[in-house]
mmCIF file of C-alpha atoms in Angstrom:
data_model
loop_
_atom_site.group_PDB
_atom_site.id
_atom_site.type_symbol
_atom_site.label_atom_id
_atom_site.label_comp_id
_atom_site.label_asym_id
_atom_site.label_seq_id
_atom_site.Cartn_x
_atom_site.Cartn_y
_atom_site.Cartn_z
ATOM 1 C CA MET L 226 170.156 176.118 80.993
ATOM 2 C CA THR L 227 173.833 176.870 81.522
ATOM 3 C CA ALA L 228 174.873 176.569 85.160
ATOM 4 C CA ILE L 229 175.654 179.958 86.650
ATOM 5 C CA THR L 230 178.869 181.093 88.319
ATOM 6 C CA ILE L 231 178.647 182.836 91.704
ATOM 7 C CA ARG L 232 181.240 185.425 92.662
ATOM 8 C CA LEU L 233 181.718 187.310 95.912
ATOM 9 C CA GLN L 234 184.115 190.204 95.531
ATOM 10 C CA GLY L 235 185.569 191.814 98.656
ATOM 11 C CA CYS L 236 182.463 191.102 100.747
ATOM 12 C CA ARG L 237 182.512 192.205 104.359
ATOM 13 C CA LYS L 238 179.678 191.888 106.866
ATOM 14 C CA ALA L 239 179.567 193.180 110.436
ATOM 15 C CA PHE L 240 176.663 193.191 112.854
ATOM 16 C CA ALA L 241 175.316 195.881 115.183
ATOM 17 C CA ASP L 242 177.428 194.721 118.120
ATOM 18 C CA GLY L 243 180.585 195.260 116.076
ATOM 19 C CA THR L 244 181.213 191.569 115.379
ATOM 20 C CA VAL L 245 182.684 191.068 111.917
ATOM 21 C CA ALA L 246 181.118 187.878 110.570
ATOM 22 C CA VAL L 247 182.880 187.938 107.187
ATOM 23 C CA HIS L 248 186.160 189.703 106.392
ATOM 24 C CA ASP L 249 186.717 190.903 102.804
ATOM 25 C CA LEU L 250 185.711 187.588 101.246
ATOM 26 C CA ASN L 251 186.692 186.820 97.658
ATOM 27 C CA LEU L 252 185.075 183.626 96.435
ATOM 28 C CA THR L 253 184.127 182.066 93.100
ATOM 29 C CA VAL L 254 181.770 179.104 92.840
ATOM 30 C CA GLU L 255 181.998 177.643 89.350
ATOM 31 C CA GLY L 256 178.887 176.859 87.319
ATOM 32 C CA GLY L 257 177.576 173.382 88.155
ATOM 33 C CA GLU L 258 179.889 173.034 91.133
ATOM 34 C CA THR L 259 178.809 171.913 94.591
ATOM 35 C CA LEU L 260 180.702 173.939 97.197
ATOM 36 C CA ALA L 261 180.665 172.914 100.851
ATOM 37 C CA ILE L 262 181.275 175.633 103.441
ATOM 38 C CA LEU L 263 182.719 174.071 106.569
ATOM 39 C CA GLY L 264 183.821 175.486 109.889
ATOM 40 C CA PRO L 265 183.063 175.800 113.605
ATOM 41 C CA SER L 266 180.144 177.762 115.019
ATOM 42 C CA GLY L 267 180.536 181.499 114.519
ATOM 43 C CA CYS L 268 183.090 181.210 111.695
ATOM 44 C CA GLY L 269 180.914 183.062 109.150
ATOM 45 C CA LYS L 270 179.693 180.151 107.036
ATOM 46 C CA THR L 271 175.963 180.850 107.433
ATOM 47 C CA THR L 272 176.495 184.578 106.898
ATOM 48 C CA THR L 273 178.312 183.773 103.646
ATOM 49 C CA LEU L 274 175.366 181.663 102.502
ATOM 50 C CA ARG L 275 172.950 184.468 103.411
ATOM 51 C CA LEU L 276 175.027 186.958 101.424
ATOM 52 C CA ILE L 277 174.695 184.707 98.372
ATOM 53 C CA ALA L 278 170.963 184.306 98.991
ATOM 54 C CA GLY L 279 170.271 188.006 99.455
ATOM 55 C CA LEU L 280 169.103 187.559 103.041
ATOM 56 C CA GLU L 281 172.034 189.743 104.137
ATOM 57 C CA LEU L 282 173.573 192.708 102.339
ATOM 58 C CA PRO L 283 177.360 193.156 102.489
ATOM 59 C CA ASP L 284 178.608 196.326 104.147
ATOM 60 C CA VAL L 285 181.338 196.380 101.515
ATOM 61 C CA GLY L 286 181.754 194.350 98.332
ATOM 62 C CA GLN L 287 179.640 192.877 95.563
ATOM 63 C CA VAL L 288 177.843 189.625 94.743
ATOM 64 C CA PHE L 289 177.607 188.472 91.121
ATOM 65 C CA PHE L 290 175.543 185.742 89.489
ATOM 66 C CA GLY L 291 177.329 185.319 86.190
ATOM 67 C CA ASP L 292 177.911 188.863 84.922
ATOM 68 C CA GLN L 293 174.929 190.283 86.821
ATOM 69 C CA ASP L 294 175.554 192.318 89.964
ATOM 70 C CA VAL L 295 172.881 191.051 92.372
ATOM 71 C CA THR L 296 174.271 192.736 95.492
ATOM 72 C CA ARG L 297 171.130 194.813 96.094
ATOM 73 C CA LEU L 298 168.612 192.313 94.766
ATOM 74 C CA PRO L 299 166.382 190.685 97.427
ATOM 75 C CA ILE L 300 166.152 186.899 97.598
ATOM 76 C CA GLU L 301 162.875 186.706 95.657
ATOM 77 C CA ARG L 302 164.571 188.313 92.639
ATOM 78 C CA ARG L 303 167.776 186.259 92.685
ATOM 79 C CA ASP L 304 166.258 183.031 91.397
ATOM 80 C CA VAL L 305 167.669 180.878 94.184
ATOM 81 C CA GLY L 306 166.227 177.827 95.910
ATOM 82 C CA MET L 307 166.856 177.346 99.623
ATOM 83 C CA VAL L 308 166.667 174.275 101.840
ATOM 84 C CA PHE L 309 166.775 174.867 105.587
ATOM 85 C CA GLN L 310 167.757 172.631 108.479
ATOM 86 C CA ASN L 311 164.241 172.750 109.971
ATOM 87 C CA TYR L 312 162.548 172.107 106.583
ATOM 88 C CA ALA L 313 160.245 175.203 106.900
ATOM 89 C CA LEU L 314 157.318 173.306 105.358
ATOM 90 C CA PHE L 315 153.692 174.465 105.580
ATOM 91 C CA PRO L 316 151.860 172.061 107.946
ATOM 92 C CA ASN L 317 148.444 173.042 106.562
ATOM 93 C CA LEU L 318 149.390 171.932 103.021
ATOM 94 C CA ASP L 319 149.935 168.398 101.760
ATOM 95 C CA VAL L 320 153.153 167.306 100.072
ATOM 96 C CA ALA L 321 152.077 168.435 96.608
ATOM 97 C CA GLY L 322 150.821 171.749 97.977
ATOM 98 C CA ASN L 323 154.173 172.435 99.579
ATOM 99 C CA ILE L 324 156.093 171.584 96.427
ATOM 100 C CA VAL L 325 154.072 173.832 94.101
ATOM 101 C CA TYR L 326 153.560 176.697 96.556
ATOM 102 C CA GLY L 327 156.237 178.862 94.963
ATOM 103 C CA LEU L 328 154.880 178.181 91.497
ATOM 104 C CA LYS L 329 151.348 179.094 92.589
ATOM 105 C CA ILE L 330 152.325 182.517 93.910
ATOM 106 C CA ARG L 331 154.208 183.114 90.648
ATOM 107 C CA GLY L 332 150.977 182.594 88.725
ATOM 108 C CA VAL L 333 151.972 179.321 87.045
ATOM 109 C CA SER L 334 148.945 177.491 85.631
ATOM 110 C CA VAL L 335 147.431 174.506 87.430
ATOM 111 C CA ARG L 336 148.382 172.196 84.574
ATOM 112 C CA GLU L 337 152.028 173.294 84.636
ATOM 113 C CA ARG L 338 152.134 173.051 88.420
ATOM 114 C CA ASN L 339 150.796 169.503 88.389
ATOM 115 C CA THR L 340 153.252 168.422 85.706
ATOM 116 C CA ARG L 341 156.188 169.939 87.586
ATOM 117 C CA CYS L 342 155.019 168.407 90.852
ATOM 118 C CA ASP L 343 154.879 164.930 89.301
ATOM 119 C CA GLU L 344 158.414 165.401 87.927
ATOM 120 C CA LEU L 345 159.770 166.422 91.315
ATOM 121 C CA LEU L 346 157.972 163.715 93.273
ATOM 122 C CA GLU L 347 159.639 161.176 91.006
ATOM 123 C CA LEU L 348 162.980 162.950 91.284
ATOM 124 C CA VAL L 349 163.009 162.734 95.102
ATOM 125 C CA GLY L 350 161.398 159.280 95.266
ATOM 126 C CA LEU L 351 158.030 160.323 96.743
ATOM 127 C CA GLN L 352 155.718 159.418 93.852
ATOM 128 C CA ALA L 353 153.068 157.917 96.161
ATOM 129 C CA HIS L 354 153.173 160.700 98.743
ATOM 130 C CA GLY L 355 151.723 163.721 96.941
ATOM 131 C CA GLN L 356 148.458 163.813 98.900
ATOM 132 C CA ARG L 357 149.961 162.988 102.279
ATOM 133 C CA SER L 358 149.998 165.389 105.184
ATOM 134 C CA ILE L 359 153.371 166.720 106.284
ATOM 135 C CA HIS L 360 152.667 165.240 109.729
ATOM 136 C CA GLU L 361 152.607 161.750 108.219
ATOM 137 C CA LEU L 362 156.163 161.989 106.874
ATOM 138 C CA SER L 363 159.453 160.926 108.408
ATOM 139 C CA GLY L 364 162.292 163.397 108.818
ATOM 140 C CA GLY L 365 164.003 162.128 105.675
ATOM 141 C CA GLN L 366 160.801 162.431 103.654
ATOM 142 C CA ARG L 367 160.231 165.981 104.879
ATOM 143 C CA GLN L 368 163.734 166.931 103.817
ATOM 144 C CA ARG L 369 163.038 165.545 100.344
ATOM 145 C CA VAL L 370 159.852 167.605 100.129
ATOM 146 C CA ALA L 371 161.825 170.711 101.128
ATOM 147 C CA LEU L 372 164.366 169.942 98.410
ATOM 148 C CA ALA L 373 161.640 169.397 95.790
ATOM 149 C CA ARG L 374 159.997 172.695 96.754
ATOM 150 C CA ALA L 375 163.311 174.535 96.381
ATOM 151 C CA LEU L 376 163.835 173.005 92.934
ATOM 152 C CA ALA L 377 160.282 173.581 91.676
ATOM 153 C CA PRO L 378 160.885 177.022 90.080
ATOM 154 C CA ARG L 379 164.060 175.721 88.383
ATOM 155 C CA PRO L 380 166.365 178.088 90.288
ATOM 156 C CA LYS L 381 169.763 179.157 88.999
ATOM 157 C CA VAL L 382 171.360 178.414 92.360
ATOM 158 C CA LEU L 383 170.542 175.927 95.134
ATOM 159 C CA LEU L 384 171.513 176.902 98.680
ATOM 160 C CA LEU L 385 171.368 174.432 101.570
ATOM 161 C CA ASP L 386 171.814 175.375 105.227
ATOM 162 C CA GLU L 387 172.765 172.309 107.323
ATOM 163 C CA PRO L 388 170.344 170.234 105.200
ATOM 164 C CA LEU L 389 170.860 166.914 106.988
ATOM 165 C CA ALA L 390 171.684 168.066 110.514
ATOM 166 C CA ALA L 391 168.263 167.257 112.000
ATOM 167 C CA LEU L 392 168.360 163.619 110.878
ATOM 168 C CA ASP L 393 169.686 160.589 112.736
ATOM 169 C CA ALA L 394 173.085 159.240 111.723
ATOM 170 C CA GLN L 395 171.899 156.271 109.643
ATOM 171 C CA LEU L 396 169.332 158.301 107.697
ATOM 172 C CA ARG L 397 171.810 161.128 107.220
ATOM 173 C CA GLU L 398 174.274 158.699 105.640
ATOM 174 C CA ARG L 399 171.665 157.418 103.196
ATOM 175 C CA LEU L 400 170.336 160.836 102.209
ATOM 176 C CA ARG L 401 173.868 162.099 101.773
ATOM 177 C CA SER L 402 174.361 159.577 98.969
ATOM 178 C CA GLU L 403 170.978 160.390 97.418
ATOM 179 C CA LEU L 404 171.624 164.133 97.546
ATOM 180 C CA ASP L 405 175.023 163.670 95.917
ATOM 181 C CA GLN L 406 173.477 161.750 92.995
ATOM 182 C CA LEU L 407 170.690 164.305 92.665
ATOM 183 C CA LEU L 408 172.974 167.332 92.546
ATOM 184 C CA ARG L 409 175.283 165.714 90.018
ATOM 185 C CA GLY L 410 172.335 164.728 87.863
ATOM 186 C CA LEU L 411 170.879 168.247 87.919
ATOM 187 C CA GLY L 412 174.179 169.992 87.172
ATOM 188 C CA ILE L 413 173.000 172.990 89.203
ATOM 189 C CA THR L 414 175.341 175.358 91.051
ATOM 190 C CA ALA L 415 174.936 174.486 94.728
ATOM 191 C CA VAL L 416 176.367 175.852 97.964
ATOM 192 C CA PHE L 417 175.747 174.150 101.280
ATOM 193 C CA VAL L 418 176.756 174.935 104.826
ATOM 194 C CA THR L 419 177.650 172.132 107.199
ATOM 195 C CA HIS L 420 179.576 171.454 110.379
ATOM 196 C CA ASP L 421 179.814 167.755 109.425
ATOM 197 C CA GLN L 422 183.231 166.975 107.945
ATOM 198 C CA GLY L 423 182.087 163.691 106.422
ATOM 199 C CA GLU L 424 179.188 165.439 104.711
ATOM 200 C CA ALA L 425 181.483 168.104 103.284
ATOM 201 C CA MET L 426 183.943 165.479 102.055
ATOM 202 C CA ALA L 427 181.235 163.362 100.441
ATOM 203 C CA LEU L 428 179.203 166.105 98.738
ATOM 204 C CA GLY L 429 181.566 168.958 97.999
ATOM 205 C CA ASP L 430 183.487 169.246 94.730
ATOM 206 C CA ARG L 431 185.470 171.760 96.753
ATOM 207 C CA ILE L 432 185.402 172.693 100.420
ATOM 208 C CA LEU L 433 185.711 176.204 101.805
ATOM 209 C CA VAL L 434 187.030 175.958 105.370
ATOM 210 C CA MET L 435 186.349 179.168 107.287
ATOM 211 C CA GLU L 436 187.953 180.472 110.465
ATOM 212 C CA LYS L 437 186.782 183.658 112.184
ATOM 213 C CA GLY L 438 185.177 185.033 109.045
ATOM 214 C CA ARG L 439 188.134 184.358 106.779
ATOM 215 C CA VAL L 440 189.105 181.698 104.246
ATOM 216 C CA ALA L 441 191.370 179.167 105.946
ATOM 217 C CA GLN L 442 191.550 176.983 102.825
ATOM 218 C CA LEU L 443 189.597 176.441 99.618
ATOM 219 C CA ALA L 444 190.425 173.183 97.850
ATOM 220 C CA SER L 445 189.201 169.718 96.900
ATOM 221 C CA PRO L 446 188.268 167.340 99.748
ATOM 222 C CA ARG L 447 191.409 165.293 99.087
ATOM 223 C CA GLU L 448 193.659 168.355 99.231
ATOM 224 C CA ILE L 449 191.972 169.633 102.387
ATOM 225 C CA TYR L 450 192.629 166.338 104.133
ATOM 226 C CA GLN L 451 196.021 165.369 102.748
ATOM 227 C CA GLN L 452 197.538 168.831 102.226
ATOM 228 C CA PRO L 453 195.976 171.107 104.853
ATOM 229 C CA ALA L 454 197.042 174.726 104.471
ATOM 230 C CA ASN L 455 197.657 175.326 108.169
ATOM 231 C CA ALA L 456 197.292 173.923 111.660
ATOM 232 C CA PHE L 457 193.678 175.084 112.001
ATOM 233 C CA VAL L 458 192.513 173.204 108.889
ATOM 234 C CA ALA L 459 194.497 170.091 109.786
ATOM 235 C CA GLY L 460 193.059 170.020 113.281
ATOM 236 C CA PHE L 461 189.500 170.809 112.278
ATOM 237 C CA VAL L 462 189.246 168.309 109.407
ATOM 238 C CA GLY L 463 189.998 164.856 110.754
ATOM 239 C CA ASN L 464 192.283 163.810 113.604
ATOM 240 C CA LEU L 465 195.959 164.629 113.850
ATOM 241 C CA ASN L 466 199.101 163.354 115.546
ATOM 242 C CA ALA L 467 201.835 165.897 116.269
ATOM 243 C CA PHE L 468 205.502 164.995 116.781
ATOM 244 C CA PRO L 469 207.664 167.754 118.282
ATOM 245 C CA VAL L 470 211.194 167.190 117.006
ATOM 246 C CA ILE L 471 213.831 166.640 119.692
ATOM 247 C CA GLU L 472 216.815 166.384 117.365
ATOM 248 C CA HIS L 473 217.598 166.268 113.640
ATOM 249 C CA SER L 474 219.746 163.368 112.525
ATOM 250 C CA VAL L 475 221.079 161.991 109.250
ATOM 251 C CA GLN L 476 218.517 159.180 109.364
ATOM 252 C CA GLY L 477 215.500 161.325 110.216
ATOM 253 C CA LEU L 478 213.868 163.141 113.115
ATOM 254 C CA LYS L 479 214.231 162.076 116.730
ATOM 255 C CA VAL L 480 210.931 162.385 118.576
ATOM 256 C CA CYS L 481 209.419 160.932 121.737
ATOM 257 C CA GLY L 482 209.305 157.187 121.340
ATOM 258 C CA GLY L 483 211.800 156.814 118.514
ATOM 259 C CA GLU L 484 212.946 158.239 115.202
ATOM 260 C CA LEU L 485 210.812 159.144 112.197
ATOM 261 C CA PRO L 486 212.024 158.762 108.604
ATOM 262 C CA TRP L 487 212.545 162.188 107.050
ATOM 263 C CA HIS L 488 214.481 162.708 103.849
ATOM 264 C CA GLN L 489 213.521 166.273 102.993
ATOM 265 C CA ALA L 490 215.994 169.131 103.161
ATOM 266 C CA ASN L 491 213.999 171.261 105.613
ATOM 267 C CA ARG L 492 214.344 170.600 109.326
ATOM 268 C CA PRO L 493 210.970 171.224 110.954
ATOM 269 C CA ASP L 494 210.224 171.766 114.622
ATOM 270 C CA THR L 495 207.100 169.591 114.406
ATOM 271 C CA VAL L 496 205.768 167.027 111.948
ATOM 272 C CA TYR L 497 202.290 165.545 111.695
ATOM 273 C CA CYS L 498 200.388 162.524 110.442
ATOM 274 C CA ARG L 499 196.856 161.156 110.384
ATOM 275 C CA PRO L 500 195.878 158.216 112.665
ATOM 276 C CA GLU L 501 195.387 155.808 109.756
ATOM 277 C CA HIS L 502 198.935 156.436 108.510
ATOM 278 C CA LEU L 503 200.545 154.765 111.530
ATOM 279 C CA ARG L 504 200.889 150.972 111.227
ATOM 280 C CA VAL L 505 201.145 148.543 114.115
ATOM 281 C CA MET L 506 204.184 146.277 113.665
ATOM 282 C CA ASP L 507 204.953 142.839 115.083
ATOM 283 C CA GLY L 508 208.483 143.804 116.055
ATOM 284 C CA GLU L 509 210.626 146.717 114.957
ATOM 285 C CA GLY L 510 209.106 150.081 114.138
ATOM 286 C CA HIS L 511 209.918 153.777 114.048
ATOM 287 C CA LEU L 512 208.187 154.393 117.391
ATOM 288 C CA HIS L 513 207.745 152.316 120.516
ATOM 289 C CA GLY L 514 205.290 152.705 123.359
ATOM 290 C CA HIS L 515 202.494 150.933 125.175
ATOM 291 C CA LEU L 516 198.726 150.718 124.784
ATOM 292 C CA LEU L 517 196.557 152.992 126.910
ATOM 293 C CA ALA L 518 193.176 152.062 125.426
ATOM 294 C CA GLN L 519 191.520 150.410 122.444
ATOM 295 C CA PHE L 520 188.114 151.231 120.975
ATOM 296 C CA PHE L 521 186.442 148.811 118.565
ATOM 297 C CA GLN L 522 184.738 150.737 115.736
ATOM 298 C CA GLY L 523 183.605 147.948 113.440
ATOM 299 C CA ALA L 524 185.793 148.139 110.342
ATOM 300 C CA GLN L 525 188.742 149.350 112.405
ATOM 301 C CA SER L 526 189.999 149.897 115.939
ATOM 302 C CA ARG L 527 191.192 153.176 117.416
ATOM 303 C CA LEU L 528 194.272 152.699 119.608
ATOM 304 C CA LEU L 529 195.641 155.207 122.091
ATOM 305 C CA VAL L 530 199.385 154.639 122.368
ATOM 306 C CA ASP L 531 201.692 156.312 124.874
ATOM 307 C CA VAL L 532 205.184 156.924 123.448
ATOM 308 C CA GLY L 533 206.202 159.382 126.155
ATOM 309 C CA GLY L 534 204.872 162.565 124.582
ATOM 310 C CA SER L 535 202.464 165.077 126.092
ATOM 311 C CA GLN L 536 199.544 163.440 124.254
ATOM 312 C CA PRO L 537 198.948 159.783 123.334
ATOM 313 C CA LEU L 538 199.093 158.909 119.654
ATOM 314 C CA LEU L 539 195.881 158.035 117.815
ATOM 315 C CA VAL L 540 196.280 154.934 115.648
ATOM 316 C CA ASP L 541 193.529 153.559 113.395
ATOM 317 C CA SER L 542 194.151 149.887 112.647
ATOM 318 C CA SER L 543 192.042 147.920 110.163
ATOM 319 C CA ASP L 544 193.587 144.630 111.334
ATOM 320 C CA ASN L 545 191.465 144.820 114.500
ATOM 321 C CA PRO L 546 193.639 142.697 116.802
ATOM 322 C CA LEU L 547 192.753 142.791 120.480
ATOM 323 C CA TYR L 548 195.591 144.082 122.661
ATOM 324 C CA ALA L 549 195.842 144.113 126.433
ATOM 325 C CA VAL L 550 196.113 147.513 128.096
ATOM 326 C CA GLY L 551 199.793 148.135 128.762
ATOM 327 C CA ALA L 552 200.954 145.887 125.920
ATOM 328 C CA PRO L 553 204.068 147.077 124.059
ATOM 329 C CA ILE L 554 203.240 148.627 120.696
ATOM 330 C CA ALA L 555 205.628 149.267 117.793
ATOM 331 C CA LEU L 556 204.541 151.720 115.098
ATOM 332 C CA ALA L 557 205.845 152.444 111.617
ATOM 333 C CA ILE L 558 205.019 155.130 109.077
ATOM 334 C CA ALA L 559 205.903 155.717 105.432
ATOM 335 C CA PRO L 560 207.972 158.925 105.033
ATOM 336 C CA HIS L 561 205.536 160.487 102.538
ATOM 337 C CA MET L 562 202.742 160.317 105.104
ATOM 338 C CA LEU L 563 204.476 162.844 107.346
ATOM 339 C CA PHE L 564 203.828 166.523 106.685
ATOM 340 C CA THR L 565 204.502 169.958 108.120
ATOM 341 C CA LEU L 566 202.085 172.841 108.641
ATOM 342 C CA ASN L 567 202.059 176.584 108.531
ATOM 343 C CA ALA L 568 200.961 178.357 111.692
#
């Protein structure tokens, strides 16, 4: 089956209290693509997912699956599979019963249901769990059952709403990798909502960052991180250091703590960099300050360095040396790691 393209054309959704959840959204999700929708609470990401699912109708605009206008079709006629944060499994049914439930109400024969169930149990790594009660499963196992149930009818589109949010950090990391392999193996068009930046970066072919019901940026994970479209995206995805420019010079940009290398023609008011792009030097550097705090994080250390600005600089160092609080710190940065932002 050819993976289907999803298209939202001029979709707007407001609620009874007058709140506009989504403003005139134009969005295309390519066939076979995994799109992550990322943003803070109340930004419209879940409403966008519900518009695709058919759980919400747009006040204005249209939703297409391929060439078919599905705007007025309810969810049960859109051929979508959904995975929810709270699993939404039936506690009175065993694992196999949950997986084939949708097939049973569609009138699929017992033989076909059993065959499909065996396929899905193997797909999600639960071959020995078909007869187990839902109460006997761990959180990660329940999420796999929910995913298998969503995939059972072979949907055109898979929609996931915060699929890993209820899991602990270690399990979430492992299932993130498994889900990535599964989606790529299936080649299905998938859209998932998350507030977890790492999850969006790891799973999304592209990321849609939303702000107040609008598209802040739609791009690959690498572009989102390295070439953020504006200050909101840069600040929401990852950590950021800002350098207000005191003076422009021939050599670069004078800022608190020193002078940054800048060879571009434009003369910005502020430049930015990520914490991992600053390097601690033994002697000379572009910036000089002193250590406020150091936090050991395993593979790296996070340093807070005061260079005289309104906020300390965040520096991620993989060398992991141990500095004394108050120790002098010299920092350097490659010119291409500095960037400017739109408002």
